[in-house]
XYZ file of C-alpha atoms in Angstrom:
581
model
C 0.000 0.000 0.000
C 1.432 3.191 -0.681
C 2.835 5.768 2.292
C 0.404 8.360 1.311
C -2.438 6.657 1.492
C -1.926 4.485 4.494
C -1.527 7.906 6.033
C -4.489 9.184 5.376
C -6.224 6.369 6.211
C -4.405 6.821 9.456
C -5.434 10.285 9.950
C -9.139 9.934 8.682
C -9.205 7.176 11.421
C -7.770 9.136 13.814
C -9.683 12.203 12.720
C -12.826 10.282 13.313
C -12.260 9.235 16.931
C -11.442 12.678 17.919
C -14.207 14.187 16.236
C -16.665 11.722 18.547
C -14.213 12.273 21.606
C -15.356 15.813 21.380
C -18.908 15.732 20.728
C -19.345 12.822 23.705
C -17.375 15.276 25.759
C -20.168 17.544 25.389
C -23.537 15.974 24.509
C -25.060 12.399 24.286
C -23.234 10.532 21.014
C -26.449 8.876 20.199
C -27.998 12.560 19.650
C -25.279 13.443 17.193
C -26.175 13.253 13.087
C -23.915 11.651 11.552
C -22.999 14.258 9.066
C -21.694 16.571 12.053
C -19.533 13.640 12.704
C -17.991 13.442 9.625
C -18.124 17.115 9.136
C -16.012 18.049 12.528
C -13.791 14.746 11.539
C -12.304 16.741 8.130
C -11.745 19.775 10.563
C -9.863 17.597 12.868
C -8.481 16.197 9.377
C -7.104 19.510 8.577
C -5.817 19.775 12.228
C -3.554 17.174 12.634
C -2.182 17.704 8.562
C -0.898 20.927 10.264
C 0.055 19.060 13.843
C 1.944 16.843 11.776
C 4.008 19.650 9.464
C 5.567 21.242 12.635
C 7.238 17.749 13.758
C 9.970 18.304 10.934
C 10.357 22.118 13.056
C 10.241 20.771 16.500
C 13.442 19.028 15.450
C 15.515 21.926 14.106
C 14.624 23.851 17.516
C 17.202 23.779 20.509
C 16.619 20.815 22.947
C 15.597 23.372 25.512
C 12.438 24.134 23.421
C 11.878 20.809 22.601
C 11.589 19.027 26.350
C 9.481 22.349 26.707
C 7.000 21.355 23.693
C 6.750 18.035 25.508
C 5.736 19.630 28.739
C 3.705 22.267 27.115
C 1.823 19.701 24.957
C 0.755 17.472 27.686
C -0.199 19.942 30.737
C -2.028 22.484 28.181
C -4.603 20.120 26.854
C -5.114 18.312 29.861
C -5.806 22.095 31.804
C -8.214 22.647 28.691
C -10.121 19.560 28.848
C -10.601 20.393 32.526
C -11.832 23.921 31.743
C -13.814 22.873 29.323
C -16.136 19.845 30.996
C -19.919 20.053 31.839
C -21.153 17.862 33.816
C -21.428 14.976 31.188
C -24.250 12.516 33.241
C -24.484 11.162 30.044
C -20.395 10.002 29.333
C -20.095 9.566 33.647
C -22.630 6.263 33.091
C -20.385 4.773 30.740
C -17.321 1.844 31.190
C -14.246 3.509 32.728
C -12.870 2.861 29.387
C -14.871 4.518 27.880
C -14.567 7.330 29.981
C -10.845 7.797 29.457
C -10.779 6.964 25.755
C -12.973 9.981 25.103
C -10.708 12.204 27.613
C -8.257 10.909 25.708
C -9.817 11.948 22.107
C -9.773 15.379 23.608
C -6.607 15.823 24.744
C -5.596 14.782 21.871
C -7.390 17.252 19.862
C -6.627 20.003 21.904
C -2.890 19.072 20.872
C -3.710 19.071 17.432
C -5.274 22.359 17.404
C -2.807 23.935 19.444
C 0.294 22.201 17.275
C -1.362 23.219 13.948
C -1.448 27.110 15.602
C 2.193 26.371 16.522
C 2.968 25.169 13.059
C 0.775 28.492 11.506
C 2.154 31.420 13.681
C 6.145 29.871 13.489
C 5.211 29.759 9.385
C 5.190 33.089 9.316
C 8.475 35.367 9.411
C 7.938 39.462 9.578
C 11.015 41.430 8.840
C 13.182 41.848 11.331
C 14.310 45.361 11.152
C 12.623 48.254 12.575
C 10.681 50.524 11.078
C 10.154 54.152 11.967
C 6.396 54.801 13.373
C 5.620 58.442 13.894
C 4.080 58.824 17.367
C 0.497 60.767 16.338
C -0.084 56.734 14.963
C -0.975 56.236 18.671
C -3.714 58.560 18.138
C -4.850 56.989 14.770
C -4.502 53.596 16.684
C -7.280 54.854 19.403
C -9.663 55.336 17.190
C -11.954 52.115 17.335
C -11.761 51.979 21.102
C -12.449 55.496 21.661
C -15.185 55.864 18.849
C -17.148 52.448 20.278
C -16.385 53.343 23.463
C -18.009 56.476 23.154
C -20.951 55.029 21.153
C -21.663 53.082 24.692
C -21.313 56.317 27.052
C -23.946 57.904 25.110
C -26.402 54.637 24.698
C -26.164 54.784 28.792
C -25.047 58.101 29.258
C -23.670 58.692 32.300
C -21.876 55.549 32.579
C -23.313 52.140 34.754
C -22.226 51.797 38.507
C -22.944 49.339 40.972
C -22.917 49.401 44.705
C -19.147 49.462 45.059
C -19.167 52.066 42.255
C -21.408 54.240 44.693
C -19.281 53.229 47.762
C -16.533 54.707 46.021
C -17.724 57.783 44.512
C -19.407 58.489 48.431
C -15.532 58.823 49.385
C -14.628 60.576 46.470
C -17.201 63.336 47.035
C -16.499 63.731 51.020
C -13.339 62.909 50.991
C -13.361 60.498 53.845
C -11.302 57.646 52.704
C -11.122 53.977 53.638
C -8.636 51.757 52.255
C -11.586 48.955 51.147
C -11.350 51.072 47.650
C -7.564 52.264 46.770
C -7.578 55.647 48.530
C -5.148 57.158 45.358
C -7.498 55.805 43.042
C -10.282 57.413 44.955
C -8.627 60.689 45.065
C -8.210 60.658 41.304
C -12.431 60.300 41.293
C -11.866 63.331 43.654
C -10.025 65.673 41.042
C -11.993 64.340 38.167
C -15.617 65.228 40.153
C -13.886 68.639 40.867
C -13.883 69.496 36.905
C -17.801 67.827 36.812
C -19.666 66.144 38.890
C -21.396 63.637 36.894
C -20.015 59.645 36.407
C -19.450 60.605 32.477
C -16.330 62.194 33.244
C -15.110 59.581 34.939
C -16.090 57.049 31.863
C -14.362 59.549 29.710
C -11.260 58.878 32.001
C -11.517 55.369 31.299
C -12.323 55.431 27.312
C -9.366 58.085 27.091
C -6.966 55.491 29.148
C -7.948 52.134 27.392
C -7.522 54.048 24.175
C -4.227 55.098 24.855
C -3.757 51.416 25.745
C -5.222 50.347 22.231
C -2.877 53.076 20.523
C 0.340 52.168 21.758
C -0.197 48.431 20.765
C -0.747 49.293 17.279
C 1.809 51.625 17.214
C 4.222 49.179 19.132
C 2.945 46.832 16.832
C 4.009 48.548 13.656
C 7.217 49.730 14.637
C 7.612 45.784 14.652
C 6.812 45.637 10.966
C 3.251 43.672 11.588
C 1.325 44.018 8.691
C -0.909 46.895 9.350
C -3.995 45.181 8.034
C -3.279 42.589 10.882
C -3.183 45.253 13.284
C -6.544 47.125 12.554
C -8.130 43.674 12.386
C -7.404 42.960 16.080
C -7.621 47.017 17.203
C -11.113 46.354 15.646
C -12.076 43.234 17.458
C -10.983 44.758 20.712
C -13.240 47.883 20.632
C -15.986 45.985 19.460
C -15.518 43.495 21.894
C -18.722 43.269 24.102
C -16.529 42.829 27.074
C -14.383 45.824 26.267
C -17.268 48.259 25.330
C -19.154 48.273 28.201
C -16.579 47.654 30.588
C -14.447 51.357 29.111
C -17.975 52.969 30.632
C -18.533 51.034 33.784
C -17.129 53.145 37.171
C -15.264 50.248 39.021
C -11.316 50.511 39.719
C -10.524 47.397 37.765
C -11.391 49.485 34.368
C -8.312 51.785 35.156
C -6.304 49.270 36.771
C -6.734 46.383 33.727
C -6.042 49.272 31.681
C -2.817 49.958 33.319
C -1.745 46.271 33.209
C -2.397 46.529 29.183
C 0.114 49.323 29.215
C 2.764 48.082 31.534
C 2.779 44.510 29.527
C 2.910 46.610 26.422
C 5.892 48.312 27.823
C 7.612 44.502 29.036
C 7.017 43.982 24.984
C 9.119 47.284 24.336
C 11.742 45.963 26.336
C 12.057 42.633 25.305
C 11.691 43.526 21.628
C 15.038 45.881 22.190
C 16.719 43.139 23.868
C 16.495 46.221 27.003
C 18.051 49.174 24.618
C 14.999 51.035 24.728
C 15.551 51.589 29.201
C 18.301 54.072 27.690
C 15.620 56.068 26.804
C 14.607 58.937 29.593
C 10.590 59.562 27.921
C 10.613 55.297 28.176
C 11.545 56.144 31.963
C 9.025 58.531 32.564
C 6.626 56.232 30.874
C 7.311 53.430 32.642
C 7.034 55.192 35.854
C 3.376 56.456 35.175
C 2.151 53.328 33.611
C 4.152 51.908 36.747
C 2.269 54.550 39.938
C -1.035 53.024 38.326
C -0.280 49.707 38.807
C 0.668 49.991 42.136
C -1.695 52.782 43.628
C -5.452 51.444 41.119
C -5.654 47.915 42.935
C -4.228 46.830 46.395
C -2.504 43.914 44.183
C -0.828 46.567 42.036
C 2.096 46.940 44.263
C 3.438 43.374 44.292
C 3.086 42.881 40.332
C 4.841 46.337 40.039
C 7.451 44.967 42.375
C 8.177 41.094 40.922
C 8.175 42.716 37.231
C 10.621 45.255 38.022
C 12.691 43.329 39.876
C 12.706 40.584 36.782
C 13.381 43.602 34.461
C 16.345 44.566 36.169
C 17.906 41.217 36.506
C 17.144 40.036 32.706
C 18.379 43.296 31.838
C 21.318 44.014 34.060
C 23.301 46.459 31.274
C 20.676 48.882 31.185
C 19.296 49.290 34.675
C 21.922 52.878 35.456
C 18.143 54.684 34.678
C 15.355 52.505 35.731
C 16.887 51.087 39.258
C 16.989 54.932 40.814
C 13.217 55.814 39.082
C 11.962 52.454 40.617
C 13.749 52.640 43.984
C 11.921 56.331 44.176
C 8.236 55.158 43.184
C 8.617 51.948 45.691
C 9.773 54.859 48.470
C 7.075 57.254 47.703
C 4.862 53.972 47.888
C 5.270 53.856 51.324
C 5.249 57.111 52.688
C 1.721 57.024 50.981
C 0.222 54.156 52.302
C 1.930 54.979 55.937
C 2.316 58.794 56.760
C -0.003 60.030 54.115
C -3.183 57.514 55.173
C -2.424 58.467 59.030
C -2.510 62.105 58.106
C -5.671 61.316 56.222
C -6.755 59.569 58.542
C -7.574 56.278 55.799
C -10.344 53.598 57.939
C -7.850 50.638 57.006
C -9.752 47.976 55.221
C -11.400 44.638 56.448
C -8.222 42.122 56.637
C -11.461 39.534 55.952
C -10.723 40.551 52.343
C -7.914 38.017 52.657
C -9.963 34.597 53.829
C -11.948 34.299 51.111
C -11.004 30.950 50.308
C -10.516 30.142 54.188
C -13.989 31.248 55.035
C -15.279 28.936 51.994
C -13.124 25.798 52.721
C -14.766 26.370 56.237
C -18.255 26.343 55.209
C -18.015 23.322 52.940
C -16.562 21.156 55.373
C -19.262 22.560 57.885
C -22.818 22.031 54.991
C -21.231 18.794 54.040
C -20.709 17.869 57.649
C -16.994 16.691 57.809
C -14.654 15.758 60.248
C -14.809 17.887 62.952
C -14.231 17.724 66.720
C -16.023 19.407 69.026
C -13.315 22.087 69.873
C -13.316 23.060 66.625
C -16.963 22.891 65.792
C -17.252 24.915 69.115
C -14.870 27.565 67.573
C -16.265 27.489 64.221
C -19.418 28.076 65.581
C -18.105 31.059 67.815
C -17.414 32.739 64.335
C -20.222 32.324 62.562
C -23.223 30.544 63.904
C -23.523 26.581 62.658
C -26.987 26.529 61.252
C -26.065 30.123 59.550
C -23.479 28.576 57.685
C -25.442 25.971 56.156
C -27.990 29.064 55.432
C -25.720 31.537 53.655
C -22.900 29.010 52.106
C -22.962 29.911 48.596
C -20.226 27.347 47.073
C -18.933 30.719 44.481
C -19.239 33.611 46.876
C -17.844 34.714 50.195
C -20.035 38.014 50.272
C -23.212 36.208 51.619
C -21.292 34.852 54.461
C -19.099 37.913 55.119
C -21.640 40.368 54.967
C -23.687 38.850 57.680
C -22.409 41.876 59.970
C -25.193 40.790 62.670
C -24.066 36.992 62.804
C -20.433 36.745 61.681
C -18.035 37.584 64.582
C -14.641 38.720 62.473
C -13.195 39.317 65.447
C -13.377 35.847 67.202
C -10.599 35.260 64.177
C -8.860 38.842 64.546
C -8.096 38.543 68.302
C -6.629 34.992 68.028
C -4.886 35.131 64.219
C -2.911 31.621 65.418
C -5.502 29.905 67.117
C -7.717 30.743 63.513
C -4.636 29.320 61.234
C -4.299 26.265 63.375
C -8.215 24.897 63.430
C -8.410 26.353 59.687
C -5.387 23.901 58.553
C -6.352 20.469 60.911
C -9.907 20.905 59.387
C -8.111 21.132 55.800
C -6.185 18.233 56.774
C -9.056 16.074 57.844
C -10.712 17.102 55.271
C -9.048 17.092 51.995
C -11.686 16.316 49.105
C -13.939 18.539 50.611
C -11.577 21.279 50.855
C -10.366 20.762 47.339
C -13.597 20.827 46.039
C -14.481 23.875 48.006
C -11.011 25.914 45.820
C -12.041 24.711 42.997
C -15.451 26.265 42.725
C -14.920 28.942 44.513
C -11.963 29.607 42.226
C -13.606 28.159 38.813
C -13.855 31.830 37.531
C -9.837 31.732 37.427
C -9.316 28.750 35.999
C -13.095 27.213 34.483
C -13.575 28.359 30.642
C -16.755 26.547 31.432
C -19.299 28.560 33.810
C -19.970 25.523 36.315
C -24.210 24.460 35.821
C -24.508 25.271 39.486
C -22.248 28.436 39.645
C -22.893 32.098 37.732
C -20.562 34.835 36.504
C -20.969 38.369 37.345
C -20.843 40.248 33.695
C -21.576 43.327 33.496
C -24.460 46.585 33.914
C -25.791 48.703 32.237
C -27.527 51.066 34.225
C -26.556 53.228 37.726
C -27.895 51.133 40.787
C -31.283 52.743 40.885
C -32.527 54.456 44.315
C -29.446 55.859 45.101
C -28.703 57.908 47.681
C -26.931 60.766 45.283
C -29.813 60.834 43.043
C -27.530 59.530 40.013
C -29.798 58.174 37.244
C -29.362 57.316 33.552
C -31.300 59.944 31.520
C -32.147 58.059 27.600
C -30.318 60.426 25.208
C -31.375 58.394 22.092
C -33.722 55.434 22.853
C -32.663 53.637 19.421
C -28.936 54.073 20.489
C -29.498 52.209 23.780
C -31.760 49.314 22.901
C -28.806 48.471 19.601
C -25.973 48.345 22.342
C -28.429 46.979 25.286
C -29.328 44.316 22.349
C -25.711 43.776 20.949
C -24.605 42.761 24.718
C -27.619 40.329 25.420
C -26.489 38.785 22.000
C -22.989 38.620 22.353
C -24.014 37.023 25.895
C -26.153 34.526 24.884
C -24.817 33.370 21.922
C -20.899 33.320 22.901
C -20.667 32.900 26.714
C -16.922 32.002 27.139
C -16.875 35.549 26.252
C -17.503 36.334 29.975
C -14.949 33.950 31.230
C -11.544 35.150 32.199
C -9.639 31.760 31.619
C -10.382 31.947 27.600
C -8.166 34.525 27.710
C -5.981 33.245 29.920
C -5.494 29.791 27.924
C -5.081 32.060 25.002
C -2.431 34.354 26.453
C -0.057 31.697 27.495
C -0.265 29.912 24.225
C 0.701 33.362 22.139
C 3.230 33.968 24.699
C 4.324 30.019 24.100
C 5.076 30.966 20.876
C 6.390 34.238 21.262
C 9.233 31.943 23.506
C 9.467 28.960 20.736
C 10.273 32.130 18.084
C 12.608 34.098 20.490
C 13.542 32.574 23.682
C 12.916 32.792 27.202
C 12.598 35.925 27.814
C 9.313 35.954 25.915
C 8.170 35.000 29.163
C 8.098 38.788 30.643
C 5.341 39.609 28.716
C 3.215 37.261 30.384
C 4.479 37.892 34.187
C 2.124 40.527 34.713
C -0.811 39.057 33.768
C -0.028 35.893 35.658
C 0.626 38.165 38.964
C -2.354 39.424 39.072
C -3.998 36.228 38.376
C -2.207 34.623 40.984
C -3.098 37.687 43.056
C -7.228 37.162 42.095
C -7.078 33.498 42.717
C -5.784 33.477 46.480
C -8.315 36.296 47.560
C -10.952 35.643 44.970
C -14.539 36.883 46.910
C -16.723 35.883 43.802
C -17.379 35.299 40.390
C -16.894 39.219 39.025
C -15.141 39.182 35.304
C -14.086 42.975 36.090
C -11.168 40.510 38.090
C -9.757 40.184 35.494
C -10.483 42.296 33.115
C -6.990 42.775 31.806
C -7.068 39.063 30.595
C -8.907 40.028 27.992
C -7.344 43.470 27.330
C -4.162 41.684 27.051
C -4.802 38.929 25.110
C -5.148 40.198 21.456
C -1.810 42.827 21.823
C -0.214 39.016 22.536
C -1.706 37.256 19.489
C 0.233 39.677 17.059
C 3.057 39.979 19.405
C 3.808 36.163 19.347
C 4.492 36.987 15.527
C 7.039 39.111 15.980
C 10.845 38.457 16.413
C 13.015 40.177 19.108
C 16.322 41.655 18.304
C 19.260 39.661 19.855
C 21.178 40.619 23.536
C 24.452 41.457 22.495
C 25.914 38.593 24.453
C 23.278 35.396 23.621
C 24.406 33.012 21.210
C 22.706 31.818 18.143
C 21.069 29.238 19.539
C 19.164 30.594 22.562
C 17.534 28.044 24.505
């Protein structure tokens, strides 16, 4: 039999038990037409053709980036799969064999896909010189996030706030700060409400900031020689992003901050791209230092990811740190005096240190409602805290805020006068407890990590409106009716008919594989682009209170700068050899 065809034989086999792998994965196989079968089997066909192509690659890359394929290509898919499962009643009834031979058509074909991608992006080789990008681009780049942007603002003029939005702008307006909302952030509301005292300006704050964001990555972008077409393309898909859209006009601190993240990755991209050069450069500085007082002062998490970055920068790029060490050493000092002296002086209510046993407080509760192993000491103490029936009344297996908010019932300070005593009866009942207090992480974190929204579980999108009955009198006047219901109709579409659209760890998934690439084509140091990003996800997941996309908001802002970055090839340190790992 000829080579040819026994491989295609091969691969339409092949094709065909990964096309039913996925659609058991996800509904009953008995429900499935057979033409969808055979229809998804040629895409799959096409799939692994590609998968296939980049084997003859994998072996002309360095063995560093080869054991790294290997490691890449089994932990991915298998953290995809995960994210990606329903419930499946219908595949759980089945033969353990058959159970693992259809996880195992997955995995599979999440390789395949993300091999082909591999095999497509590292197929494609831009020119590596530089071109010359005059700066008013960044302006021209803005345009289709500030003109959709704007398009929302007026659909629900002034802007949407919730709750915490009102909590905030309350400090903002009397000037009596607590540190549950980041008091510089707050006092930014301040100055902004001093020019006009309507939400809008604030909105405008955030289209303005997110534009800039969306300008300097296609400027960035095509000083990189990126096909410009290319660039528009995903400038385009961000603004019109549903996500994006109504997020730029929605008053919560994680619009600013995500936006501020988008710049100081784009700025890690700079660096990298100049193999450091561009630190020699005092408006990069000055830059860096704005982009950099955002990060730390917009979310309490800011300061650590502005702190591990930095600290990365200066040790991958050790030659060129004579300007950035002295302008970082200053912002980390005036970091503290403003969160010490300043607050005092201000006299800043600190915030609720419960903010920090989210995942505690849950862990708790599901060993309590699913009545674990407990002694009586600690299901005295537990009970001290938080009354026992009450837990079993308010546990909600995705939020904390039903639980902490019981300000009548839960007694924070049985656990703040006794922090040891708290840690101690918190890890035995871990320890005695482990399935229950795995299970208890994982949905309370699913919003991190879940591409799938769990059946029992919800994600907290978006609004489109100012909480109504509020005590400022804030409502949302209808400048053009038509206006409002297209956007108010383009969100409940987008929703309904693409959902992992409202899931942070889609973009997460996709981030790391661009930035995957971006290493495969350059080295290692691709990796900087992605360390802010995985900061503050690291940050969201051990304090996570709920299932609130604004979280992690810059996944998604991030994201598409990466796909056209992982293009793109870096210019050389002067002392790496040819064959960087």
């Amino acid at each position: 039999m000829p080579k040819n065809i026994l491989r295609w034989m091969i691969i339409s086999a092949l094709s065909l038990y990964l096309s039913g792998s996925i659609l058991f994965f996800f509904m009953p196989i008995r429900n499935v037409a057979i033409w969808i079968v055979l229809l998804l089997a040629v895409v799959m066909g096409a799939f692994i053709y590609f998968a296939l192509r980049f084997w003859p690659m994998l072996r002309e890359l360095p063995k560093g980036k080869q054991i790294s394929y290997y490691i890449f290509g089994t932990l991915f898919p298998l953290f995809i799969a995960a994210s990606i499962r329903g419930e499946q009643p219908f595949l759980t009834d089945n033969h353990i064999v058959v159970i693992l031979a259809v996880w195992l058509g997955v995995v599979l074909a999440v390789l395949a896909i993300i091999t082909a991608v591999i095999y497509w992006c590292l197929s494609v080789t831009l020119k590596p010189f530089e071109s010359r990008v005059s700066r008013w681009k960044i302006a021209l780049y803005a345009l289709p996030s500030l003109l959709v942007s704007t398009y929302f603002l007026v659909a629900f003029y002034p802007g949407a706030m919730t709750l915490d939005s009102l909590a905030q702008w309350d400090q903002a307006l009397t000037h009596h700060y607590t540190d549950w909302h980041p008091v510089v952030h707050t006092m930014l509301l301040s100055v902004l409400l001093s020019i006009w005292k309507s939400p809008a300006i604030v909105a405008i704050f955030q289209i303005v900031l997110i534009g800039t964001g969306t300008g300097i990555a296609g400027w960035s972008l095509d000083q990189a020689r990126v096909p410009k077409p290319f660039i528009w393309i995903t400038l385009i898909l961000f603004a019109l992003s549903p996500v994006h859209a109504i997020s730029s006009i929605t008053l919560w601190k994680d619009v600013a901050y995500s936006a501020a993240l988008l710049l100081f990755t784009l700025l890690m991209f700079m660096i990298v791209r100049s193999a450091g050069r561009v630190l020699m450069s005092w408006p990069f500085i000055v830059g860096y230092a704005l982009t950099g007082f955002m990060v730390m002062f917009f979310r309490h998490n800011g300061f650590p990811v502005f702190l591990i970055v930095t600290a990365f920068v200066l040790i991958m790029y050790r030659p060129y740190w004579v300007k950035l060490f002295p302008v970082a050493a200053a912002m980390i000092l005036i970091y503290q005096i403003v969160v010490h002296p300043v607050y005092t002086t201000l006299n800043v209510y600190p915030s609720d240190p419960q903010e920090m046993l989210a995942l505690p407080t849950q862990q708790i509760a599901a060993i309590v409602t699913e009545d674990g192993d407990m002694t009586e000491k600690q299901r005295d103490y537990v009970n001290r805290i938080f009354p026992i029936e009450k837990w079993y009344e308010k546990y909600n297996p995705y939020s904390v805020d039903s639980i902490k908010f019981s300000w009548g019932d839960y007694d924070r300070f049985t656990i703040y006068n006794d922090w040891g005593r708290y840690a101690r009866t918190y890890l035995q009942l871990v320890k005695q407890n482990p399935d229950i207090a795995a299970g208890a992480l994982f949905k309370q974190t699913s919003l991190i990590w879940q591409i799938n929204e769990p059946e029992d579980g919800y994600t907290s999108k978006y609004t489109t409106h100012i909480s109504r009955n509020n005590e400022f009198g804030l409502v949302n006047p209808v400048l053009n009716e038509d206006r409002k219901m297209n956007a108010f109709n383009y969100l409940k579409d987008a929703d309904e008919s693409i959902p992992f659209l409202w899931r942070p760890a889609f973009y997460t998934a996709l981030a790391l594989l661009f930035t995957y690439i971006a290493y495969l084509r350059n080295g290692w140091r691709a990796w900087l682009l992605l360390l802010p990003v995985a900061l503050n996800t690291g940050a969201v997941f051990v304090g996570i209170p709920a299932q609130d996309f604004r979280y992690l908001l810059a996944n998604s802002m991030i994201m598409l700068p990466l796909l056209l970055i992982s293009f793109v090839k870096f210019h050389p340190m002067s002392l790496e050899v040819a064959e960087d790992d």
